[in-house]
XYZ file of C-alpha atoms in Angstrom:
462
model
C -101.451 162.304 239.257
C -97.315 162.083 239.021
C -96.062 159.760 236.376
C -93.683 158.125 237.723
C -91.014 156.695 235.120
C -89.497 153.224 235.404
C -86.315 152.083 233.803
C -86.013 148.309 233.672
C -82.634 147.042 234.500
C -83.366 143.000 233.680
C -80.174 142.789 231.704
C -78.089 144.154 234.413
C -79.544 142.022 237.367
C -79.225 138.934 235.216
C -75.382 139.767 234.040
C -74.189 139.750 237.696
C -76.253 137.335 239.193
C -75.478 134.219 236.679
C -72.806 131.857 236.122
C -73.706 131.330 232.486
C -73.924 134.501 230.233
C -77.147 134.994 228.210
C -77.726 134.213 224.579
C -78.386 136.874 221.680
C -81.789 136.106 221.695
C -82.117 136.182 225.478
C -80.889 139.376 225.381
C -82.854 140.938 223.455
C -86.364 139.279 223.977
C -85.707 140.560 227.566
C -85.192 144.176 226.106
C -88.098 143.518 223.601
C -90.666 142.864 226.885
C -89.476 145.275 228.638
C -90.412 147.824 226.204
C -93.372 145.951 225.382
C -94.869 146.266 228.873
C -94.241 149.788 229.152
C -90.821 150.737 230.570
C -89.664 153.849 229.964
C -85.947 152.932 230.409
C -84.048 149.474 229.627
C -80.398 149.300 231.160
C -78.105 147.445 229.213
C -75.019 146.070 231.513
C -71.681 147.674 230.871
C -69.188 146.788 228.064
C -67.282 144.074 228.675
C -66.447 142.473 225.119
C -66.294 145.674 222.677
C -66.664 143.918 219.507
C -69.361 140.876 220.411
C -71.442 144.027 222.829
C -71.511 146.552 219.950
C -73.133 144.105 217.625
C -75.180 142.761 220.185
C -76.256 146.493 221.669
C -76.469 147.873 217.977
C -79.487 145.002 217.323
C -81.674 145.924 220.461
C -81.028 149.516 219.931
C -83.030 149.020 216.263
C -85.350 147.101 217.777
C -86.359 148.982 221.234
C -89.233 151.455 219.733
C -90.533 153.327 222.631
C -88.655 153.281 225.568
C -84.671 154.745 226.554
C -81.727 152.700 225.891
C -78.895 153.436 228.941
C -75.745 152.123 229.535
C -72.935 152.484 231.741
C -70.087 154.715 230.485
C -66.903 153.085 233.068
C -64.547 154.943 235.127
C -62.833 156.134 232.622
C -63.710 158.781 229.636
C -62.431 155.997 227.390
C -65.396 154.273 227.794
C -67.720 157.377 227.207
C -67.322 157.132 223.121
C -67.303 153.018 223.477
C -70.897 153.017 225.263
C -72.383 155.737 222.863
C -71.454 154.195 219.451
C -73.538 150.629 221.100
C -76.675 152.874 221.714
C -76.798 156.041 219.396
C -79.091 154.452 216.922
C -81.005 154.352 219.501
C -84.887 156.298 219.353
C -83.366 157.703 222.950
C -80.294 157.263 223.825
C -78.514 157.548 227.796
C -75.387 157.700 229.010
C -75.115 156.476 232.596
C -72.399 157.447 234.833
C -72.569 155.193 237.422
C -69.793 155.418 240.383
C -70.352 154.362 244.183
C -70.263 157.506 246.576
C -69.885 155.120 250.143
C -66.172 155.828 251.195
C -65.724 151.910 251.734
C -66.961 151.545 247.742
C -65.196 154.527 246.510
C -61.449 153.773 248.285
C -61.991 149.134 247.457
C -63.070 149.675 244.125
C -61.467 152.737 242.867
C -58.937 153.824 245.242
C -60.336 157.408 245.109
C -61.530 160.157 247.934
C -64.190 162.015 248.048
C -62.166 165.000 246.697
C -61.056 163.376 243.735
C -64.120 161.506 243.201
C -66.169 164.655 242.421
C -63.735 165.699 239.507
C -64.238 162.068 238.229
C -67.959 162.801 238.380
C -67.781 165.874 236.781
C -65.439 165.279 233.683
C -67.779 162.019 232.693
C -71.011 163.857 232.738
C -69.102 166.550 230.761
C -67.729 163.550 228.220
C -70.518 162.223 228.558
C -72.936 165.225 227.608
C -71.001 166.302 224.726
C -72.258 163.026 222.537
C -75.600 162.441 223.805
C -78.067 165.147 225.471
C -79.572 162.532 228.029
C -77.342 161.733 231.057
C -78.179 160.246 234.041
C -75.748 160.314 237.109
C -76.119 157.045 239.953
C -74.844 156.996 243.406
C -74.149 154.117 243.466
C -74.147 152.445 247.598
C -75.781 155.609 248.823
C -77.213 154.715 252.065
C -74.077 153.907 252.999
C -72.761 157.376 252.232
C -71.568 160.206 254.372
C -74.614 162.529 253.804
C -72.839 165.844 253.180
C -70.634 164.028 250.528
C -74.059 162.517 248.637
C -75.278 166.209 248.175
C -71.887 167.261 246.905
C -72.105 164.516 244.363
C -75.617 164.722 243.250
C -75.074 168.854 242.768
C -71.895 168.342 241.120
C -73.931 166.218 238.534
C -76.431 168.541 237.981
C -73.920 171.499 237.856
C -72.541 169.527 234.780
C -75.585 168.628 232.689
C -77.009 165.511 234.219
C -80.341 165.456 233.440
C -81.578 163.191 236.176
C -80.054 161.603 239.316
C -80.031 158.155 240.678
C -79.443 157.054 244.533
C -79.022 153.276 245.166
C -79.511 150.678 248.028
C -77.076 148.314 246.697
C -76.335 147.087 250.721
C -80.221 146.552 250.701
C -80.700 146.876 254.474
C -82.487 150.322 254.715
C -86.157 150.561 255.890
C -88.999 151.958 254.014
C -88.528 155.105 256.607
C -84.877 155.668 255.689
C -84.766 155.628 252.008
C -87.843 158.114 252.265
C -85.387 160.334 254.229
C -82.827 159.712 251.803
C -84.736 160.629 248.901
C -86.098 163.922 250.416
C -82.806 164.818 251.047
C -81.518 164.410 247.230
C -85.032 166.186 246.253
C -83.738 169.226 248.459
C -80.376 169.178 246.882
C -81.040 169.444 243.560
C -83.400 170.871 241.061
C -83.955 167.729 238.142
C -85.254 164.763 238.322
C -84.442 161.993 241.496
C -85.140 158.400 240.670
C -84.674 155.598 243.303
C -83.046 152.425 243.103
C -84.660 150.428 246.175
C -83.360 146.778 247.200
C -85.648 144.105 247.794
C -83.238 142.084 250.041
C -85.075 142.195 253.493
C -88.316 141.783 251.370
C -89.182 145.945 251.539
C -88.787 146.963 248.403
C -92.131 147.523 247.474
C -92.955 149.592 250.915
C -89.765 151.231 250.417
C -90.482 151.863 246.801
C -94.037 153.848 247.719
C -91.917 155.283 250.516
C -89.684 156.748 247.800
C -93.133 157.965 246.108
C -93.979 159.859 249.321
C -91.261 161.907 249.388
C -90.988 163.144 246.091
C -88.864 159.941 244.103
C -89.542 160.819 240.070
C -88.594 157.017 239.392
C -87.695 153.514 240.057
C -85.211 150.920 239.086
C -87.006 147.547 238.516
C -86.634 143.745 237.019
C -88.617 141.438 235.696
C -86.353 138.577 237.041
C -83.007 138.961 239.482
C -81.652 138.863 242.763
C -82.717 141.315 245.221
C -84.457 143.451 242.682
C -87.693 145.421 243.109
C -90.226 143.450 240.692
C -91.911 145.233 238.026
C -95.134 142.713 238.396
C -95.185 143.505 242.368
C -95.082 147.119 241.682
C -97.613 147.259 239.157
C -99.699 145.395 241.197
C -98.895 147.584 244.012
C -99.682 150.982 242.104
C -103.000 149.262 240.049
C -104.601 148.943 244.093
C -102.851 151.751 245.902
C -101.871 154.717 243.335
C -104.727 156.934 243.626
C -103.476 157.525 247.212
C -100.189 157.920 246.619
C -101.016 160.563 243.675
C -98.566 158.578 241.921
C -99.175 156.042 238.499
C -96.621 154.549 236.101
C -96.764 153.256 232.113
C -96.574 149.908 233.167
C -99.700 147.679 231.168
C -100.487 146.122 234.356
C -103.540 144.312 231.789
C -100.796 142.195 230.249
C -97.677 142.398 232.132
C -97.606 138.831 234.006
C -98.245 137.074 230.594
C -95.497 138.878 228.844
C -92.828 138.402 231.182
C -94.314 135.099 231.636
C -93.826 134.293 227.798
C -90.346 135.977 228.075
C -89.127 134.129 231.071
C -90.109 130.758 229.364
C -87.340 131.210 226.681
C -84.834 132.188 228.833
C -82.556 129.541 230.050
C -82.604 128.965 233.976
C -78.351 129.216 234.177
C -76.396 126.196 233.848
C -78.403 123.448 235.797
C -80.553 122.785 233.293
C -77.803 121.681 230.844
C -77.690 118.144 232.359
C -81.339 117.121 231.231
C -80.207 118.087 227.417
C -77.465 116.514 227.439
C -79.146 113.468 228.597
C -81.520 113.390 225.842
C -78.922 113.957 223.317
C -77.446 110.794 224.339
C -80.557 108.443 224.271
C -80.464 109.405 220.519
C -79.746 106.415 218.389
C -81.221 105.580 214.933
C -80.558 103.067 212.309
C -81.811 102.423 208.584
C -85.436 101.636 209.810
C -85.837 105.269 211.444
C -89.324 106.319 210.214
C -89.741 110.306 209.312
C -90.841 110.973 212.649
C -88.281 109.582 214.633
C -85.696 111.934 212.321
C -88.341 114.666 213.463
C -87.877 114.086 216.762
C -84.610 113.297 217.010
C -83.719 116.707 215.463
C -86.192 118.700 217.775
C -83.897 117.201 220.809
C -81.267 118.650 219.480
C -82.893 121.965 218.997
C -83.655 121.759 215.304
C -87.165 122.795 213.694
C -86.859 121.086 209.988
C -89.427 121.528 207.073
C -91.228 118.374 205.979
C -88.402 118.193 202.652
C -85.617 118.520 205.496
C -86.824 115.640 207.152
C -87.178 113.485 204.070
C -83.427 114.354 202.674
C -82.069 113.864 206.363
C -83.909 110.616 205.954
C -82.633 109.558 202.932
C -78.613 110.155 204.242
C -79.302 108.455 207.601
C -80.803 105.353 205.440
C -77.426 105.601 203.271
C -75.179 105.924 206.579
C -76.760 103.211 208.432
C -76.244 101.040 205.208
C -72.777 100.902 206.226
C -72.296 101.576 209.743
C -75.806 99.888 211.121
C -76.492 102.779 213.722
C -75.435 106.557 214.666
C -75.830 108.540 217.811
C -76.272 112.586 218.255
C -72.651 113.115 216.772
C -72.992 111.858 213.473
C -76.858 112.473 213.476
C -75.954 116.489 213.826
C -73.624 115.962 211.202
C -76.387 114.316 208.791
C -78.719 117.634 209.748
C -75.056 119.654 208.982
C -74.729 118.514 205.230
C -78.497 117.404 204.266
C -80.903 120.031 205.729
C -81.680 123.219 203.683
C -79.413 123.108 201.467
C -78.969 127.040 200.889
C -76.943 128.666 197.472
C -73.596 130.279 198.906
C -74.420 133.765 199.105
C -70.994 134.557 200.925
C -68.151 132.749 199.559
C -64.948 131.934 201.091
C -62.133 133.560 199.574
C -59.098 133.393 202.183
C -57.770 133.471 205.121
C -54.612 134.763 207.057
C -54.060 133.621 210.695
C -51.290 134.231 213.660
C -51.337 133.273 216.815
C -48.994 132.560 219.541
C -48.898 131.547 223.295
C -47.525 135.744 224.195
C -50.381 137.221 222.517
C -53.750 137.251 220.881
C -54.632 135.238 217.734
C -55.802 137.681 214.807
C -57.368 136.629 211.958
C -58.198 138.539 208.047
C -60.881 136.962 206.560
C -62.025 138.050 202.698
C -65.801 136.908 201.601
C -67.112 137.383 198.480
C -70.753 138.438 198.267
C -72.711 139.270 194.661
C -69.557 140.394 193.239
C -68.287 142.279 196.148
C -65.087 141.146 197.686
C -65.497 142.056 202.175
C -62.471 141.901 204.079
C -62.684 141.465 208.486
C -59.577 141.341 210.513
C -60.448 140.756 214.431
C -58.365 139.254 217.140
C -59.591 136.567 219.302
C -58.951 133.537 221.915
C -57.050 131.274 219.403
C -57.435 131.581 215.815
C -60.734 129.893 215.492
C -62.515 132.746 217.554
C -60.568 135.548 215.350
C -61.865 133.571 212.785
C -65.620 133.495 213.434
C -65.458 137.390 214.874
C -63.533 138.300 211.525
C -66.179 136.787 209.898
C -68.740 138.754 211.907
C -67.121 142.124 210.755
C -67.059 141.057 207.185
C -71.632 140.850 207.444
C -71.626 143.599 210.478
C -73.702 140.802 212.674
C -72.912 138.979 215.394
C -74.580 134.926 215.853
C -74.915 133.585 219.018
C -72.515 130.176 218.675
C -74.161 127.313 219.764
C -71.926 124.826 219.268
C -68.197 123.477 218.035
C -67.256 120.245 217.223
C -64.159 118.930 215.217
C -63.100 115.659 214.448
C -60.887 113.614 211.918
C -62.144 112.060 209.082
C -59.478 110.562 207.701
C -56.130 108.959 209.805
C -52.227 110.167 209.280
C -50.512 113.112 209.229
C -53.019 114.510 206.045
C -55.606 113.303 207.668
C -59.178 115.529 206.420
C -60.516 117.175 209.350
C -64.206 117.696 209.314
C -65.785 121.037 211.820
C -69.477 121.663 212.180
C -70.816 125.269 213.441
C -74.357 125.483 215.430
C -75.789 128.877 214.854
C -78.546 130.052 216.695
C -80.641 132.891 215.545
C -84.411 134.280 215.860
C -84.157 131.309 218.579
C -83.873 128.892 215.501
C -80.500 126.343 215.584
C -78.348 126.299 211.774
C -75.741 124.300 211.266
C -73.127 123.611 208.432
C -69.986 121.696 207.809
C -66.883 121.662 206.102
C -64.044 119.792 205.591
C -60.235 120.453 204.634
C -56.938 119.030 205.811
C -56.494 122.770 207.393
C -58.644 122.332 210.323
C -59.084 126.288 210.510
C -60.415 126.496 206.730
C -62.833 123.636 207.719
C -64.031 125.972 210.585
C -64.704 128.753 208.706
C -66.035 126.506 205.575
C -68.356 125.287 208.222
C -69.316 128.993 210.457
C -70.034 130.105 206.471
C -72.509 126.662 205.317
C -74.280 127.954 208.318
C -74.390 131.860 207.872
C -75.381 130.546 204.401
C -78.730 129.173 205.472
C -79.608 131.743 208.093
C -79.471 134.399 204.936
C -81.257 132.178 202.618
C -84.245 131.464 204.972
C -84.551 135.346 205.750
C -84.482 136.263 202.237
C-alpha cells in the first residue's frame, strides 16, 4: 500500500486563529506530540519576531527527533536565510515557499500578476534550495485559481528544485469531487511529489481528504486542534477502517493518538477566556500569621507555583514575620514572599551593568554584561521600552529565551529616592520562577529581578 505522508500544521492553525499567542511550552509540547504520534512533517508559523522565534524555533528544532521541521520563507529572499538559521539544526530541515496563486489573493495581498508572480516563485525556491536540499512549494488558494496559471506555477517549482508541491483549499468550499479533479490535474503536471491541503469548513474534509487519496494526493496537511482544519484523529480513524481500500496508509499511531493529543491539549491554554477564573482565585487569596503549611501550599499552587516541602516552610516562616506587622497579605505581597524566600539559588550569572536608551522616535536598546564562572557575556538587543531590551539582552547574553509570565513593579519606599522593588515570573518546563530585586533605578531592579529568577531555573536544572 501507498504511504501517505502527513505534515502537521498545529502551530500554524493555532497562530491565526487566536487572540492570545501561545507560550514556550505550548509551543513546543504541540511540536513534541506531533512528532510523537507519528507526523512526518510539523509546520512552524512564519517569523514574525526574529529574535524571540529563533530561540523559540532553535529549542523545538533540538527536540523534534523523527519527523521534518518546515517553515515559511516570506515574500521576500530576505526571509529565506532568516527561516533557515530557526530550523537548520534541525534532523530535517524544509523550506516552505508558500504564495497564493488565486488572482484575487495574488493582486490584495501582493499586488503581483501572474507574470511576475512566477519569477517570485522561481527565485525563492532557487534561494531557497541553495541552503537547504528539502523545499516544498504551496499554492496557496488554489481552487480558486485560473487552472492554466496553477500548472504554470506548480512546473515552475519543480523546474527550480522543489522537491514536493502543495495545493490548498484555503476558501474551503470545494466538494470531495472537485479537489479530486484538482489534484489529478497537479499529478499530471508535474513529476514529484503532490500533497493536499483540504479544508474542513463545510464538514468534507475527511471525504475530500480520501478523495485526494483517489486520485493520486502523496500527502495531507492536518491539526490536532484549529479552525477549519482536517483532524489528524478523524483521519486516522478514517484510514485505521477504510485504508485497505483506498491502497493508501499513513505513520500515524492510531493505538495512542487520542490520548496524546488529549494529554497535549490539556496543557494548552483555551485563549484568553479562561483568564477570568485565575484571576479570581488569585484574589480570594488572603493569609495571616496563623496560615498553616498547607494553606501556603495551596495558596502558591493558585498562583501557579509547585514548592518543595523546605520552600513551603521558609515561605512560612516570612509570611509569619510579615503578618507580625501588617496582620494580613493578599496575592501581591504573597508572590513577593515566594519571590525572596523560595529556593534560594547561588548567583550563577551575576549582574555586572547595564547601558539603556530609549526615546518616543525610536526603539529602546539595551547592553547588558553578566558574569558567569569567571566569564564576563555581553547582549545588546532592542526592544518595546527599555525593560523589554533589557530582558531580550539578557536572553542573548545565555542564548535562551523564557516565556515571561509576569511583571510587577511597585515602590517601596516614598519621595523622589524612593526604592523601587520589580518581581519577574518565569515560566519554564511548565514550572513558574520568580525573583526580585530592588534599587532606586527601577530598570536595575528589573533586571536584578529577570536574573534572581534565571538564577533558580539554572540551579534546579543543574
Amino acid at each position: 500500500m501507498r504511504i501517505i505522508q502527513i505534515s502537521d500544521i498545529t502551530l500554524k492553525k493555532l497562530s491565526e486563529d487566536r487572540a492570545v499567542s501561545l507560550l514556550f511550552r505550548e509551543k513546543s509540547a504541540i511540536a513534541a506530540c506531533a512528532d510523537k504520534i507519528g507526523a512526518d512533517a510539523v509546520e512552524l508559523p512564519a517569523v514574525k519576531n526574529p529574535r524571540e522565534d529563533a530561540i523559540i524555533y532553535k529549542t523545538i528544532a533540538k527536540n523534534v527527533a523523527n519527523a521534518a521541521l518546515a517553515i515559511p520563507v516570506g515574500f521576500e529572499e530576505a526571509g529565506v536565510a532568516v527561516a533557515f538559521d530557526c530550523i537548520k539544526e534541525a534532523k530535517h530541515p524544509r523550506l516552505q515557499i508558500e504564495l497564493p496563486v488565486s488572482t484575487i489573493q495574488m493582486e490584495y495581498l501582493y499586488h503581483v500578476k501572474q507574470a511576475k508572480m512566477l519569477d517570485v516563485i522561481a527565485a525563492l525556491i532557487k534561494a531557497a534550495k541553495a541552503l537547504c536540499d528539502d523545499v516544498e512549494f504551496s499554492a496557496l488558494d488554489a481552487t480558486r485559481a485560473d487552472a492554466d496559471f496553477l500548472l504554470a506555477a506548480v512546473k515552475a517549482a519543480e523546474e527550480n528544485g522543489a522537491t514536493f508541491v502543495t495545493v490548498a483549499d484555503n476558501a474551503g468550499v470545494s466538494t470531495p469531487d472537485e479537489i479530486a479533479a484538482l489534484t489529478a490535474s497537479v499529478k499530471a503536471a508535474v513529476k514529484i511529489p503532490v500533497c493536499v491541503q483540504v479544508s474542513d469548513r463545510i464538514s468534507m474534509a475527511v471525504a475530500s481528504a480520501f478523495a485526494a487519496i483517489g486520485a493520486g494526493a502523496d500527502g495531507l496537511k492536518c491539526a490536532m486542534i484549529g479552525k477549519d482544519a482536517l483532524s489528524v484523529g478523524a483521519l486516522s480513524d478514517a484510514m485505521n477502517a477504510c485504508g485497505e481500500r483506498v491502497g493508501a496508509e499513513t505513520k500515524l499511531n492510531n493505538t495512542k493518538i487520542h490520548k496524546s493529543v488529549d494529554d497535549m491539549l490539556a496543557h494548552i491554554s483555551h485563549d484568553a477566556e479562561a483568564a477570568p477564573a485565575a484571576v479570581s482565585e488569585r484574589k480570594k487569596i488572603l493569609l495571616d500569621a496563623d496560615a498553616t503549611l498547607d494553606q501556603v501550599a495551596n495558596a502558591a499552587a493558585v498562583m501557579g507555583y509547585e514548592l518543595s516541602d523546605a520552600d513551603i516552610g521558609n515561605v512560612q516562616k516570612a509570611l509569619v514575620q510579615v503578618c507580625a506587622k501588617k496582620g494580613a497579605i493578599g496575592a501581591k505581597e504573597f508572590e513577593a514572599l515566594i519571590a525572596s524566600s523560595a529556593m534560594q539559588a547561588p548567583s550563577t550569572y551575576h549582574f555586572e551593568s547595564y547601558t539603556t536608551t530609549s526615546s518616543n522616535l525610536s526603539s529602546a536598546v539595551s547592553q547588558i554584561t553578566l558574569k558567569c564562572n569567571g566569564d564576563v557575556m555581553c547582549g545588546v538587543s532592542a526592544g518595546d521600552g527599555p525593560i523589554d531590551s533589557a530582558f531580550r539582552a539578557i536572553e542573548q547574553c545565555v542564548g535562551h529565551h523564557y516565556e515571561l509570565d509576569d511583571y510587577q513593579v511597585q515602590s517601596v519606599t516614598e519621595g523622589k529616592e524612593a526604592l523601587g522593588s520589580a518581581l519577574v515570573r518565569l515560566r519554564y518546563n511548565g514550572k513558574l520562577y520568580s525573583g526580585n530585586g530592588t534599587s532606586t533605578d527601577i530598570i536595575a531592579a528589573s533586571i536584578r529581578a529577570y536574573i534572581n529568577a534565571l538564577n533558580k531555573i539554572v540551579f534546579e536544572e543543574a
